[in-house]
Amino acid sequence: MIMPKKKIVIIGGGAGGLELATRLGSKLGRSKKAQIVLVDRNQSHLWKPLLHEVATGSLDGGVDALSYLAHARNHYFNFQFGSLTDINREERSITLADIRDDQGEVLVGKRKLSYDILVMALGSTSNDFSTPGVQENCIFLDSSQQAHRFHNQMLNLFLKYSALPGEKERVNIAIVGGGATGVELSAELHNAVKQLHSYGFEGLDNQALNVTLLEAGERILPALPARISAAAEQELVKLGVRVLTKTMVTRADPEGLYTKDNELIKADLMVWAAGIKAPDFMKNIAGLETNRINQLVVEPTLQTTLDTHIFAIGDCASCPLTKGGFVPPRAQSAHQMASRCYSNILALLNDQSLKPYVYKDHGSLVSLSKFSTIGSLMGNLMRGSMIVEGRLARFVYISLYRMHQVALHGYIKTSLMMLVGGINRVIRPRLKLH
């Protein structure tokens, strides 16, 4: 028998946390067998892999974002707006920071929430590896706020360029990190220039844009097979992106980025997308075991090593793989972890045995905006991956987002959202222009 009114608190409304809250709310909240509370420092949710499209304006975050309050009402859980500051494992409670307005006035004071089961699903932030000047001069694409900041600065640079008479210098944008975010953003920028030119930005074309992608490793997309990496680099070069591998950035200033060889990469706009870490305040929080990038170390059941009543999923969890290594920080990992955490929480409440989480690699896809999509599928097959590209890869890439929407809304509502999205593509501008 499930004990009534157990309280399950989930910190973080990203891909994993929101899917978990939705399922638990529909299962336990609806029948009033448990109280489900989701906590997030934002008021709305946007699928993180889409942030590079919000940054360039290919996607309107205001239209595609999901309100936590509205979603909570529809799926029988509660939403608390706030930021976690502390966990008291003895009391089984968490503390949320006060909420202030833009002028610093306190709107809501510090709060404590009790829990019977706590799930940490905080996601990750960009890791600047303590590189001097990066915090002050670079944008990190790890939140909607940062994506909107990039979008505004990008539009200002292109507006300034189009208004200048005669010969003018190119707009220089530098991106550090040759992972999926850096590669996809490089391609989206060229799509943005093409769209802006059609909307009247005088003289703005691919020749006006100088995008430099810097990667410290041997090749871009190091997590993917070498063939995919080479194909992606070839596509980027065709677009006009300058790809620099084996290039480590040692510092940043308002002029641009400095490499290990002390070469200056001039940049009007800089993005840091090299590596991730869990938020700094997570380091040894509540005495829990964490690793060098602040992730909570968990057992295969996704319970933290020192407290069976605290789970961790997604990018903030350091979960071992059965064949060595750790679960990679991907959206598919968060989705899978949310499903296993859901079933394990039900098992815990029913005094049943918990099952280990087994990561299934369904492959990886990288979208080069409207120009190409490439990747590998079924990476967990014994004989290796299947390489896909072109329209098929684009279809599968979009399907990943649809799967996330289905997990939140079900098939009927997701189909209606797809219909509305199709209508919007006809009646709305192809690029967010404000």
GROMACS .gro file of C-alpha atoms in nm:
model
  434
    1MET     CA    1   0.000   0.000   0.000
    2ILE     CA    2   0.122   0.352  -0.085
    3MET     CA    3   0.128   0.569   0.223
    4PRO     CA    4  -0.101   0.871   0.169
    5LYS     CA    5   0.027   1.223   0.138
    6LYS     CA    6   0.394   1.144   0.088
    7LYS     CA    7   0.570   1.457  -0.033
    8ILE     CA    8   0.798   1.430  -0.336
    9VAL     CA    9   0.998   1.743  -0.419
   10ILE     CA   10   1.176   1.779  -0.755
   11ILE     CA   11   1.440   2.052  -0.794
   12GLY     CA   12   1.475   2.162  -1.156
   13GLY     CA   13   1.220   2.173  -1.437
   14GLY     CA   14   1.442   2.075  -1.728
   15ALA     CA   15   1.381   1.781  -1.963
   16GLY     CA   16   1.415   1.518  -1.690
   17GLY     CA   17   1.265   1.705  -1.395
   18LEU     CA   18   0.954   1.826  -1.576
   19GLU     CA   19   0.884   1.488  -1.734
   20LEU     CA   20   0.918   1.323  -1.391
   21ALA     CA   21   0.688   1.577  -1.223
   22THR     CA   22   0.431   1.529  -1.500
   23ARG     CA   23   0.424   1.150  -1.465
   24LEU     CA   24   0.422   1.152  -1.085
   25GLY     CA   25   0.150   1.417  -1.082
   26SER     CA   26  -0.069   1.221  -1.320
   27LYS     CA   27  -0.011   0.897  -1.126
   28LEU     CA   28   0.006   1.000  -0.758
   29GLY     CA   29  -0.106   1.363  -0.746
   30ARG     CA   30  -0.428   1.301  -0.932
   31SER     CA   31  -0.531   1.023  -0.691
   32LYS     CA   32  -0.407   1.229  -0.393
   33LYS     CA   33  -0.174   0.949  -0.286
   34ALA     CA   34   0.120   1.191  -0.277
   35GLN     CA   35   0.193   1.560  -0.304
   36ILE     CA   36   0.428   1.644  -0.591
   37VAL     CA   37   0.617   1.974  -0.586
   38LEU     CA   38   0.837   2.105  -0.868
   39VAL     CA   39   1.083   2.386  -0.790
   40ASP     CA   40   1.255   2.596  -1.056
   41ARG     CA   41   1.419   2.939  -1.067
   42ASN     CA   42   1.237   3.020  -1.393
   43GLN     CA   43   0.866   3.061  -1.460
   44SER     CA   44   0.868   2.866  -1.785
   45HIS     CA   45   1.035   2.567  -1.953
   46LEU     CA   46   1.211   2.550  -2.288
   47TRP     CA   47   1.384   2.236  -2.415
   48LYS     CA   48   1.754   2.308  -2.372
   49PRO     CA   49   1.871   2.169  -2.709
   50LEU     CA   50   1.663   2.446  -2.871
   51LEU     CA   51   1.847   2.735  -2.705
   52HIS     CA   52   2.080   2.793  -3.001
   53GLU     CA   53   1.769   2.848  -3.218
   54VAL     CA   54   1.630   3.097  -2.965
   55ALA     CA   55   1.968   3.274  -2.966
   56THR     CA   56   1.961   3.333  -3.342
   57GLY     CA   57   1.586   3.400  -3.358
   58SER     CA   58   1.497   3.088  -3.558
   59LEU     CA   59   1.269   2.996  -3.269
   60ASP     CA   60   1.056   3.236  -3.064
   61GLY     CA   61   1.110   3.132  -2.703
   62GLY     CA   62   0.805   3.333  -2.595
   63VAL     CA   63   0.580   3.119  -2.816
   64ASP     CA   64   0.737   2.778  -2.754
   65ALA     CA   65   0.803   2.813  -2.379
   66LEU     CA   66   0.579   2.619  -2.142
   67SER     CA   67   0.439   2.781  -1.826
   68TYR     CA   68   0.519   2.573  -1.518
   69LEU     CA   69   0.212   2.701  -1.331
   70ALA     CA   70  -0.027   2.612  -1.612
   71HIS     CA   71   0.134   2.273  -1.669
   72ALA     CA   72   0.127   2.196  -1.296
   73ARG     CA   73  -0.245   2.274  -1.281
   74ASN     CA   74  -0.313   2.041  -1.574
   75HIS     CA   75  -0.108   1.754  -1.432
   76TYR     CA   76  -0.190   1.759  -1.061
   77PHE     CA   77   0.137   1.882  -0.912
   78ASN     CA   78   0.240   2.206  -0.744
   79PHE     CA   79   0.496   2.452  -0.874
   80GLN     CA   80   0.719   2.667  -0.653
   81PHE     CA   81   0.916   2.952  -0.810
   82GLY     CA   82   1.255   2.980  -0.641
   83SER     CA   83   1.621   2.881  -0.618
   84LEU     CA   84   1.759   2.609  -0.392
   85THR     CA   85   2.020   2.723  -0.139
   86ASP     CA   86   2.044   2.437   0.111
   87ILE     CA   87   1.935   2.083   0.198
   88ASN     CA   88   1.884   1.964   0.557
   89ARG     CA   89   1.897   1.586   0.540
   90GLU     CA   90   1.816   1.536   0.910
   91GLU     CA   91   1.497   1.742   0.890
   92ARG     CA   92   1.435   1.631   0.531
   93SER     CA   93   1.380   1.987   0.421
   94ILE     CA   94   1.516   2.229   0.162
   95THR     CA   95   1.562   2.606   0.176
   96LEU     CA   96   1.471   2.835  -0.112
   97ALA     CA   97   1.626   3.180  -0.152
   98ASP     CA   98   1.411   3.490  -0.126
   99ILE     CA   99   1.260   3.629  -0.447
  100ARG     CA  100   1.341   3.991  -0.535
  101ASP     CA  101   1.222   4.229  -0.805
  102ASP     CA  102   1.451   4.420  -1.043
  103GLN     CA  103   1.502   4.689  -0.780
  104GLY     CA  104   1.612   4.438  -0.517
  105GLU     CA  105   1.295   4.455  -0.309
  106VAL     CA  106   1.203   4.126  -0.143
  107LEU     CA  107   0.879   3.988  -0.285
  108VAL     CA  108   0.887   3.650  -0.113
  109GLY     CA  109   1.113   3.570   0.180
  110LYS     CA  110   1.321   3.256   0.232
  111ARG     CA  111   1.110   2.942   0.249
  112LYS     CA  112   1.151   2.589   0.376
  113LEU     CA  113   0.988   2.291   0.210
  114SER     CA  114   0.975   1.950   0.368
  115TYR     CA  115   1.013   1.630   0.167
  116ASP     CA  116   0.989   1.255   0.201
  117ILE     CA  117   1.168   1.200  -0.130
  118LEU     CA  118   1.388   1.461  -0.297
  119VAL     CA  119   1.491   1.450  -0.663
  120MET     CA  120   1.775   1.672  -0.783
  121ALA     CA  121   1.731   1.753  -1.152
  122LEU     CA  122   1.911   2.086  -1.169
  123GLY     CA  123   2.079   2.027  -1.502
  124SER     CA  124   2.413   2.191  -1.575
  125THR     CA  125   2.583   2.522  -1.650
  126SER     CA  126   2.871   2.601  -1.882
  127ASN     CA  127   3.216   2.524  -1.744
  128ASP     CA  128   3.463   2.806  -1.810
  129PHE     CA  129   3.747   2.611  -1.641
  130SER     CA  130   3.837   2.934  -1.455
  131THR     CA  131   3.965   3.087  -1.779
  132PRO     CA  132   4.040   3.458  -1.714
  133GLY     CA  133   3.793   3.705  -1.864
  134VAL     CA  134   3.538   3.450  -1.981
  135GLN     CA  135   3.272   3.534  -1.720
  136GLU     CA  136   3.293   3.904  -1.802
  137ASN     CA  137   3.310   3.888  -2.181
  138CYS     CA  138   3.139   3.571  -2.303
  139ILE     CA  139   2.779   3.454  -2.323
  140PHE     CA  140   2.690   3.106  -2.197
  141LEU     CA  141   2.402   2.942  -2.382
  142ASP     CA  142   2.267   2.747  -2.085
  143SER     CA  143   1.946   2.940  -2.015
  144SER     CA  144   1.670   3.125  -2.197
  145GLN     CA  145   1.796   3.452  -2.050
  146GLN     CA  146   2.140   3.399  -2.201
  147ALA     CA  147   1.988   3.301  -2.536
  148HIS     CA  148   1.779   3.622  -2.542
  149ARG     CA  149   2.088   3.824  -2.448
  150PHE     CA  150   2.279   3.678  -2.743
  151HIS     CA  151   1.984   3.743  -2.975
  152ASN     CA  152   1.963   4.110  -2.879
  153GLN     CA  153   2.337   4.167  -2.917
  154MET     CA  154   2.340   3.984  -3.251
  155LEU     CA  155   2.056   4.197  -3.390
  156ASN     CA  156   2.231   4.515  -3.270
  157LEU     CA  157   2.554   4.414  -3.444
  158PHE     CA  158   2.378   4.336  -3.771
  159LEU     CA  159   2.172   4.656  -3.753
  160LYS     CA  160   2.488   4.858  -3.697
  161TYR     CA  161   2.659   4.683  -3.988
  162SER     CA  162   2.372   4.740  -4.231
  163ALA     CA  163   2.358   5.112  -4.142
  164LEU     CA  164   2.727   5.179  -4.206
  165PRO     CA  165   2.804   5.337  -4.545
  166GLY     CA  166   3.075   5.218  -4.785
  167GLU     CA  167   3.342   4.964  -4.693
  168LYS     CA  168   3.292   4.813  -4.351
  169GLU     CA  169   3.448   4.547  -4.133
  170ARG     CA  170   3.280   4.210  -4.104
  171VAL     CA  171   3.081   4.111  -3.797
  172ASN     CA  172   3.308   3.879  -3.598
  173ILE     CA  173   3.147   3.611  -3.380
  174ALA     CA  174   3.362   3.357  -3.195
  175ILE     CA  175   3.230   3.035  -3.042
  176VAL     CA  176   3.441   2.829  -2.803
  177GLY     CA  177   3.355   2.459  -2.797
  178GLY     CA  178   3.309   2.224  -3.088
  179GLY     CA  179   3.032   2.019  -2.931
  180ALA     CA  180   2.673   2.009  -3.054
  181THR     CA  181   2.586   2.357  -2.922
  182GLY     CA  182   2.885   2.527  -3.086
  183VAL     CA  183   2.842   2.347  -3.418
  184GLU     CA  184   2.466   2.405  -3.439
  185LEU     CA  185   2.497   2.772  -3.342
  186SER     CA  186   2.763   2.829  -3.611
  187ALA     CA  187   2.524   2.703  -3.878
  188GLU     CA  188   2.219   2.884  -3.739
  189LEU     CA  189   2.405   3.216  -3.757
  190HIS     CA  190   2.442   3.183  -4.133
  191ASN     CA  191   2.073   3.100  -4.164
  192ALA     CA  192   1.993   3.410  -3.955
  193VAL     CA  193   2.199   3.633  -4.186
  194LYS     CA  194   2.017   3.494  -4.489
  195GLN     CA  195   1.678   3.563  -4.330
  196LEU     CA  196   1.770   3.911  -4.206
  197HIS     CA  197   1.889   4.007  -4.554
  198SER     CA  198   1.543   3.917  -4.689
  199TYR     CA  199   1.385   4.143  -4.425
  200GLY     CA  200   1.575   4.451  -4.538
  201PHE     CA  201   1.909   4.451  -4.357
  202GLU     CA  202   2.109   4.627  -4.630
  203GLY     CA  203   2.433   4.465  -4.740
  204LEU     CA  204   2.401   4.181  -4.491
  205ASP     CA  205   2.503   3.848  -4.639
  206ASN     CA  206   2.736   3.560  -4.559
  207GLN     CA  207   3.033   3.771  -4.665
  208ALA     CA  208   2.947   4.015  -4.386
  209LEU     CA  209   2.966   3.744  -4.120
  210ASN     CA  210   3.288   3.593  -3.987
  211VAL     CA  211   3.218   3.300  -3.754
  212THR     CA  212   3.512   3.128  -3.584
  213LEU     CA  213   3.458   2.796  -3.405
  214LEU     CA  214   3.737   2.701  -3.164
  215GLU     CA  215   3.786   2.350  -3.025
  216ALA     CA  216   4.070   2.244  -2.793
  217GLY     CA  217   4.048   1.879  -2.899
  218GLU     CA  218   4.157   1.695  -3.211
  219ARG     CA  219   3.820   1.742  -3.386
  220ILE     CA  220   3.476   1.892  -3.346
  221LEU     CA  221   3.191   1.674  -3.214
  222PRO     CA  222   3.435   1.446  -3.026
  223ALA     CA  223   3.149   1.238  -2.880
  224LEU     CA  224   3.042   1.128  -3.229
  225PRO     CA  225   3.215   0.897  -3.479
  226ALA     CA  226   3.504   1.050  -3.675
  227ARG     CA  227   3.313   1.026  -4.004
  228ILE     CA  228   3.027   1.242  -3.868
  229SER     CA  229   3.273   1.490  -3.722
  230ALA     CA  230   3.451   1.526  -4.057
  231ALA     CA  231   3.121   1.563  -4.246
  232ALA     CA  232   3.002   1.834  -4.006
  233GLU     CA  233   3.329   2.025  -4.037
  234GLN     CA  234   3.309   2.005  -4.417
  235GLU     CA  235   2.955   2.147  -4.412
  236LEU     CA  236   3.056   2.431  -4.180
  237VAL     CA  237   3.353   2.524  -4.397
  238LYS     CA  238   3.122   2.535  -4.700
  239LEU     CA  239   2.906   2.786  -4.513
  240GLY     CA  240   3.211   3.000  -4.442
  241VAL     CA  241   3.276   2.906  -4.079
  242ARG     CA  242   3.640   2.912  -3.976
  243VAL     CA  243   3.697   2.592  -3.777
  244LEU     CA  244   4.006   2.585  -3.552
  245THR     CA  245   4.079   2.253  -3.380
  246LYS     CA  246   4.364   2.187  -3.133
  247THR     CA  247   4.317   2.549  -3.028
  248MET     CA  248   4.296   2.621  -2.655
  249VAL     CA  249   4.162   2.954  -2.534
  250THR     CA  250   4.360   3.093  -2.240
  251ARG     CA  251   4.182   3.423  -2.178
  252ALA     CA  252   3.920   3.664  -2.305
  253ASP     CA  253   3.889   4.041  -2.309
  254PRO     CA  254   3.661   4.294  -2.484
  255GLU     CA  255   3.873   4.265  -2.800
  256GLY     CA  256   3.830   3.889  -2.836
  257LEU     CA  257   3.982   3.555  -2.739
  258TYR     CA  258   4.348   3.470  -2.689
  259THR     CA  259   4.477   3.124  -2.774
  260LYS     CA  260   4.756   2.926  -2.611
  261ASP     CA  261   4.990   3.061  -2.881
  262ASN     CA  262   4.886   3.415  -2.779
  263GLU     CA  263   4.697   3.469  -3.106
  264LEU     CA  264   4.407   3.713  -3.080
  265ILE     CA  265   4.080   3.597  -3.235
  266LYS     CA  266   3.896   3.926  -3.273
  267ALA     CA  267   3.529   3.906  -3.185
  268ASP     CA  268   3.238   4.146  -3.144
  269LEU     CA  269   3.034   3.869  -2.980
  270MET     CA  270   3.171   3.567  -2.794
  271VAL     CA  271   2.999   3.245  -2.685
  272TRP     CA  272   3.147   2.990  -2.445
  273ALA     CA  273   3.010   2.641  -2.505
  274ALA     CA  274   3.305   2.426  -2.395
  275GLY     CA  275   3.214   2.175  -2.128
  276ILE     CA  276   2.953   2.156  -1.852
  277LYS     CA  277   2.937   2.136  -1.475
  278ALA     CA  278   2.668   2.123  -1.212
  279PRO     CA  279   2.607   2.457  -1.036
  280ASP     CA  280   2.888   2.556  -0.799
  281PHE     CA  281   2.670   2.559  -0.487
  282MET     CA  282   2.616   2.184  -0.540
  283LYS     CA  283   2.971   2.103  -0.434
  284ASN     CA  284   2.935   1.873  -0.131
  285ILE     CA  285   2.588   2.013  -0.060
  286ALA     CA  286   2.442   1.864   0.260
  287GLY     CA  287   2.751   1.645   0.286
  288LEU     CA  288   2.649   1.444  -0.021
  289GLU     CA  289   2.919   1.294  -0.242
  290THR     CA  290   3.002   1.502  -0.549
  291ASN     CA  291   3.267   1.480  -0.822
  292ARG     CA  292   3.509   1.740  -0.959
  293ILE     CA  293   3.238   1.910  -1.169
  294ASN     CA  294   2.992   1.923  -0.877
  295GLN     CA  295   2.768   1.638  -0.998
  296LEU     CA  296   2.600   1.427  -0.731
  297VAL     CA  297   2.741   1.074  -0.732
  298VAL     CA  298   2.458   0.822  -0.756
  299GLU     CA  299   2.410   0.449  -0.735
  300PRO     CA  300   2.274   0.262  -1.041
  301THR     CA  301   1.927   0.307  -0.886
  302LEU     CA  302   1.982   0.687  -0.920
  303GLN     CA  303   1.981   0.730  -0.542
  304THR     CA  304   2.268   0.936  -0.403
  305THR     CA  305   2.542   0.730  -0.242
  306LEU     CA  306   2.489   0.872   0.108
  307ASP     CA  307   2.111   0.917   0.122
  308THR     CA  308   1.855   0.676  -0.023
  309HIS     CA  309   1.579   0.938   0.003
  310ILE     CA  310   1.759   1.171  -0.240
  311PHE     CA  311   1.770   1.090  -0.612
  312ALA     CA  312   1.961   1.274  -0.887
  313ILE     CA  313   1.892   1.264  -1.261
  314GLY     CA  314   2.014   1.441  -1.574
  315ASP     CA  315   2.327   1.652  -1.609
  316CYS     CA  316   2.367   1.705  -1.233
  317ALA     CA  317   2.404   1.328  -1.173
  318SER     CA  318   2.725   1.128  -1.201
  319CYS     CA  319   2.591   0.784  -1.289
  320PRO     CA  320   2.826   0.494  -1.372
  321LEU     CA  321   2.792   0.293  -1.692
  322THR     CA  322   2.800  -0.087  -1.667
  323LYS     CA  323   3.102  -0.104  -1.903
  324GLY     CA  324   3.294   0.175  -1.734
  325GLY     CA  325   3.275   0.552  -1.760
  326PHE     CA  326   2.969   0.762  -1.687
  327VAL     CA  327   2.636   0.844  -1.847
  328PRO     CA  328   2.689   1.134  -2.093
  329PRO     CA  329   2.507   1.465  -2.035
  330ARG     CA  330   2.248   1.442  -2.311
  331ALA     CA  331   1.875   1.508  -2.338
  332GLN     CA  332   1.813   1.138  -2.406
  333SER     CA  333   1.995   1.053  -2.081
  334ALA     CA  334   1.770   1.287  -1.881
  335HIS     CA  335   1.461   1.138  -2.048
  336GLN     CA  336   1.569   0.782  -1.970
  337MET     CA  337   1.670   0.868  -1.614
  338ALA     CA  338   1.333   1.033  -1.551
  339SER     CA  339   1.156   0.711  -1.656
  340ARG     CA  340   1.372   0.491  -1.430
  341CYS     CA  341   1.348   0.738  -1.140
  342TYR     CA  342   0.968   0.737  -1.177
  343SER     CA  343   0.944   0.358  -1.149
  344ASN     CA  344   1.198   0.348  -0.864
  345ILE     CA  345   1.008   0.609  -0.663
  346LEU     CA  346   0.691   0.403  -0.700
  347ALA     CA  347   0.886   0.094  -0.591
  348LEU     CA  348   1.030   0.279  -0.290
  349LEU     CA  349   0.685   0.395  -0.180
  350ASN     CA  350   0.554   0.039  -0.214
  351ASP     CA  351   0.850  -0.120  -0.030
  352GLN     CA  352   0.958  -0.301  -0.345
  353SER     CA  353   1.308  -0.350  -0.479
  354LEU     CA  354   1.452  -0.077  -0.700
  355LYS     CA  355   1.597  -0.149  -1.045
  356PRO     CA  356   1.924  -0.010  -1.183
  357TYR     CA  357   1.924   0.246  -1.462
  358VAL     CA  358   2.086   0.117  -1.783
  359TYR     CA  359   2.181   0.382  -2.036
  360LYS     CA  360   2.069   0.311  -2.392
  361ASP     CA  361   2.253   0.506  -2.659
  362HIS     CA  362   2.004   0.581  -2.935
  363GLY     CA  363   2.265   0.778  -3.126
  364SER     CA  364   2.325   1.150  -3.173
  365LEU     CA  365   2.214   1.400  -3.431
  366VAL     CA  366   2.348   1.747  -3.508
  367SER     CA  367   2.138   2.000  -3.699
  368LEU     CA  368   2.323   2.244  -3.923
  369SER     CA  369   2.017   2.468  -3.941
  370LYS     CA  370   1.837   2.456  -4.279
  371PHE     CA  371   2.153   2.339  -4.454
  372SER     CA  372   2.199   1.983  -4.331
  373THR     CA  373   2.143   1.736  -4.049
  374ILE     CA  374   2.383   1.450  -3.981
  375GLY     CA  375   2.437   1.196  -3.708
  376SER     CA  376   2.429   0.836  -3.597
  377LEU     CA  377   2.133   0.630  -3.484
  378MET     CA  378   2.103   0.317  -3.272
  379GLY     CA  379   2.446   0.361  -3.116
  380ASN     CA  380   2.371   0.080  -2.871
  381LEU     CA  381   2.368  -0.190  -3.140
  382MET     CA  382   2.644  -0.448  -3.116
  383ARG     CA  383   2.758  -0.383  -3.473
  384GLY     CA  384   2.786  -0.010  -3.430
  385SER     CA  385   2.589   0.291  -3.547
  386MET     CA  386   2.392   0.371  -3.859
  387ILE     CA  387   2.501   0.696  -4.020
  388VAL     CA  388   2.213   0.915  -4.135
  389GLU     CA  389   2.203   1.255  -4.300
  390GLY     CA  390   1.985   1.485  -4.504
  391ARG     CA  391   1.605   1.482  -4.479
  392LEU     CA  392   1.588   1.154  -4.287
  393ALA     CA  393   1.827   1.288  -4.023
  394ARG     CA  394   1.633   1.615  -4.004
  395PHE     CA  395   1.308   1.424  -3.951
  396VAL     CA  396   1.460   1.215  -3.670
  397TYR     CA  397   1.617   1.526  -3.513
  398ILE     CA  398   1.279   1.700  -3.494
  399SER     CA  399   1.123   1.377  -3.366
  400LEU     CA  400   1.344   1.394  -3.055
  401TYR     CA  401   1.168   1.717  -2.955
  402ARG     CA  402   0.830   1.568  -3.038
  403MET     CA  403   0.904   1.276  -2.804
  404HIS     CA  404   0.971   1.528  -2.527
  405GLN     CA  405   0.642   1.703  -2.603
  406VAL     CA  406   0.454   1.372  -2.602
  407ALA     CA  407   0.600   1.291  -2.258
  408LEU     CA  408   0.461   1.623  -2.130
  409HIS     CA  409   0.134   1.661  -2.319
  410GLY     CA  410   0.037   1.327  -2.471
  411TYR     CA  411  -0.016   1.249  -2.840
  412ILE     CA  412  -0.335   1.449  -2.900
  413LYS     CA  413  -0.210   1.781  -2.762
  414THR     CA  414   0.130   1.735  -2.927
  415SER     CA  415  -0.043   1.681  -3.263
  416LEU     CA  416  -0.242   2.002  -3.211
  417MET     CA  417   0.078   2.189  -3.120
  418MET     CA  418   0.240   2.061  -3.440
  419LEU     CA  419  -0.060   2.190  -3.637
  420VAL     CA  420  -0.037   2.534  -3.472
  421GLY     CA  421   0.338   2.535  -3.536
  422GLY     CA  422   0.277   2.468  -3.904
  423ILE     CA  423   0.029   2.755  -3.922
  424ASN     CA  424   0.272   2.989  -3.745
  425ARG     CA  425   0.542   2.908  -4.000
  426VAL     CA  426   0.308   3.043  -4.266
  427ILE     CA  427   0.177   3.356  -4.092
  428ARG     CA  428   0.476   3.458  -3.874
  429PRO     CA  429   0.820   3.587  -3.982
  430ARG     CA  430   1.080   3.314  -4.028
  431LEU     CA  431   1.304   3.491  -3.779
  432LYS     CA  432   1.231   3.668  -3.453
  433LEU     CA  433   1.311   4.030  -3.538
  434HIS     CA  434   1.277   4.198  -3.198
   0.00000   0.00000   0.00000
